[in-house]
Coordinates of C-alpha atoms in Angstrom, one line a residue:
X1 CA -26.6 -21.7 -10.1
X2 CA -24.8 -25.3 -9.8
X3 CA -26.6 -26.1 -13.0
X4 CA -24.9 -23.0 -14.3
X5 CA -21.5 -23.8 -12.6
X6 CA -21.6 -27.5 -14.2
X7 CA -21.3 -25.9 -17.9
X8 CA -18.4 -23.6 -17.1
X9 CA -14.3 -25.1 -16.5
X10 CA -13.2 -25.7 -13.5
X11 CA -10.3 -22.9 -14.1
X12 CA -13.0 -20.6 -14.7
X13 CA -14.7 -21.1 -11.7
X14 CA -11.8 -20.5 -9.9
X15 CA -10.8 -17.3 -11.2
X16 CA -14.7 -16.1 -10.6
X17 CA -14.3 -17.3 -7.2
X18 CA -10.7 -15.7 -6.6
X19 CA -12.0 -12.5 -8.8
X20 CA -14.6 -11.7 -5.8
X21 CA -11.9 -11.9 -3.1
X22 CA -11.7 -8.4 -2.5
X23 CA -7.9 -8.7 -1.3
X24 CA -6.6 -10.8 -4.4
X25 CA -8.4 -7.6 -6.9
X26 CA -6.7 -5.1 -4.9
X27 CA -3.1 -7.1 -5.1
X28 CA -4.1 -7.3 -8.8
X29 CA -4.9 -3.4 -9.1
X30 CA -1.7 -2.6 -7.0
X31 CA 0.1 -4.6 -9.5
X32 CA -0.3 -2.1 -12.5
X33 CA 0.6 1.1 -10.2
X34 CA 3.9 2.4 -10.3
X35 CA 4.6 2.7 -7.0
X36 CA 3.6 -0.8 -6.0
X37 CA 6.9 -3.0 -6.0
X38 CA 5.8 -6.3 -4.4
X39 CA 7.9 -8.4 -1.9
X40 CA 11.0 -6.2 -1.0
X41 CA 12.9 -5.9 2.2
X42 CA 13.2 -2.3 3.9
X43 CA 16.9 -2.1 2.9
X44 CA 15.9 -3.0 -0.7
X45 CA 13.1 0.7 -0.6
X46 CA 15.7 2.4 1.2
X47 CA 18.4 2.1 -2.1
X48 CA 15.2 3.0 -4.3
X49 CA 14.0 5.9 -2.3
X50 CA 18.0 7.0 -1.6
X51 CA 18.1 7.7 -5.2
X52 CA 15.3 10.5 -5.2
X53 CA 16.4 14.2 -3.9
X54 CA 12.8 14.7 -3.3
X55 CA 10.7 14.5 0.3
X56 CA 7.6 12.5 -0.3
X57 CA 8.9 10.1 -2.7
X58 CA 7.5 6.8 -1.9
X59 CA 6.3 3.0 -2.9
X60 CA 4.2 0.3 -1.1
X61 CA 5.5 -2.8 -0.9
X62 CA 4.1 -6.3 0.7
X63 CA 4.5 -6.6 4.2
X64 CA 5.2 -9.8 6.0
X65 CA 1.5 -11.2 5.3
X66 CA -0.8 -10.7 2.3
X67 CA -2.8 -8.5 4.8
X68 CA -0.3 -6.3 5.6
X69 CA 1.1 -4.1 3.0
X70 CA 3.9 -1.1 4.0
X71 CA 4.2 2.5 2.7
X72 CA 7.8 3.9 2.4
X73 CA 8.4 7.1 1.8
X74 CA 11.2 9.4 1.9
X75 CA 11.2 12.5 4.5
X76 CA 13.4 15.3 4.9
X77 CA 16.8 14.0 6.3
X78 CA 17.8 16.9 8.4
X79 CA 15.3 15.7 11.3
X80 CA 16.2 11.9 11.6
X81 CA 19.2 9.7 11.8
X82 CA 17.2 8.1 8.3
X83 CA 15.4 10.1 6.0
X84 CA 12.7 6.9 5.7
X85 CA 9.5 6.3 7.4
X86 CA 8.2 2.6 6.9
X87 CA 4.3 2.5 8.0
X88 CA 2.1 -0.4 8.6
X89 CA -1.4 -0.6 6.3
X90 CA -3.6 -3.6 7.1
X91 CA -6.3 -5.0 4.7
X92 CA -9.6 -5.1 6.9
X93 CA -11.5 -8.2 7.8
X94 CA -14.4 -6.6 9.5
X95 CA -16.9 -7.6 6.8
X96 CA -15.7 -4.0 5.4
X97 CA -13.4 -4.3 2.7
X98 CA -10.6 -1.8 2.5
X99 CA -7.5 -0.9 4.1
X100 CA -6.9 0.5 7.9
X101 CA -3.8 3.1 8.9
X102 CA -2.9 4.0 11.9
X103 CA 0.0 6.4 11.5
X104 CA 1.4 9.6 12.2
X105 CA -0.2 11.0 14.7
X106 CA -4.0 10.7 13.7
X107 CA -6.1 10.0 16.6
X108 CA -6.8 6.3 15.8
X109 CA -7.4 4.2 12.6
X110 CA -7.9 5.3 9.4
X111 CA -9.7 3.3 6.9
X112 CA -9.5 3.5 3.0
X113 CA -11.9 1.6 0.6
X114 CA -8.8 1.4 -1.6
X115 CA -5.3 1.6 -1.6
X116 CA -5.9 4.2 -4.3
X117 CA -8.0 6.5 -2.2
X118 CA -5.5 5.5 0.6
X119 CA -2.8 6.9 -1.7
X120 CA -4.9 9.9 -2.9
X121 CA -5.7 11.2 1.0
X122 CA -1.9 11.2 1.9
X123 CA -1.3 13.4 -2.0
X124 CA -3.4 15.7 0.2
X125 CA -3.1 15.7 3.8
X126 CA -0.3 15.8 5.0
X127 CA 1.2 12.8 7.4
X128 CA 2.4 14.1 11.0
X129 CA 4.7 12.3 13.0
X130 CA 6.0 14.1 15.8
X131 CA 7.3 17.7 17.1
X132 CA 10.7 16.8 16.0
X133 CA 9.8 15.6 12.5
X134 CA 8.1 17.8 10.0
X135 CA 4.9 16.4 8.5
X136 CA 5.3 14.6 4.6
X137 CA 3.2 14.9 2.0
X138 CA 3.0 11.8 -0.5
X139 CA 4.0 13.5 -3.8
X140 CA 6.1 11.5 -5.7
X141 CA 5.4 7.4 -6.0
X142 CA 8.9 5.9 -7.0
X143 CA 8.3 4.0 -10.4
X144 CA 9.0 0.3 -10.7
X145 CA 9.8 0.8 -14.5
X146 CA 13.3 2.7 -13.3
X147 CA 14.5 -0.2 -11.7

């Protein structure tokens, strides 16, 4: 292998390296979705989000470490002071790559191989929150391109 290595750039070898960091190719992957939108601040997703009529309207932005990524979405406004929810999503480092929730009212943590599948489960089931907020269904990620 290090005779291997010796022949190929030092650039190259770093991008392999970086390439099998499961966190950097799931940044990379969220990076060509729509509704991925990088480092902005929760008043900066509420303006985006405030512009769409529709509940379930959301992005995922970076949270305040490159293991922590947040889901905004908007939710009916009748049952809150703010028609947002921001929720926490952790990368894993249990050895088991993948992504952890723990929102709503599910009965403990969630985990996702990928933020897509992540994604994909909430397109489905529905997120509940509490008896004084009906449950949201993710069905409308908030393009980057209409910024």
């Amino acid at each position: 292998m290090i005779a291997i290595l010796y022949k190929i750039p030092i650039n190259l070898c770093f991008i392999i390296h970086v390439l099998n960091n499961f966190l950097f190719y799931e940044i990379f992957k969220l990076l060509q979705e729509p509704y991925y939108h990088g480092s902005i601040t929760q008043n900066t997703a509420e303006k985006r989000l405030g512009t769409s009529m529709t509940p379930g309207t959301f992005l995922v932005r970076q949270g305040a470490t490159e293991e922590e990524f947040i889901l905004s979405i908007k939710c009916a406004p009748e049952f809150r002071q703010t028609p947002f929810r921001h929720l926490f999503i952790k990368h894993n480092k249990d050895g088991k790559e993948g992504f952890t929730t723990q929102f709503g009212n599910t009965k403990g943590p969630r985990k996702f191989e990928t933020m897509a599948k992540l994604i994909a489960n909430f397109q489905i089931e529905p997120i509940s929150f509490d008896d004084n907020s009906p449950d949201v269904i993710l069905t409308n990620p908030w393009n980057k391109g209409a910024v």
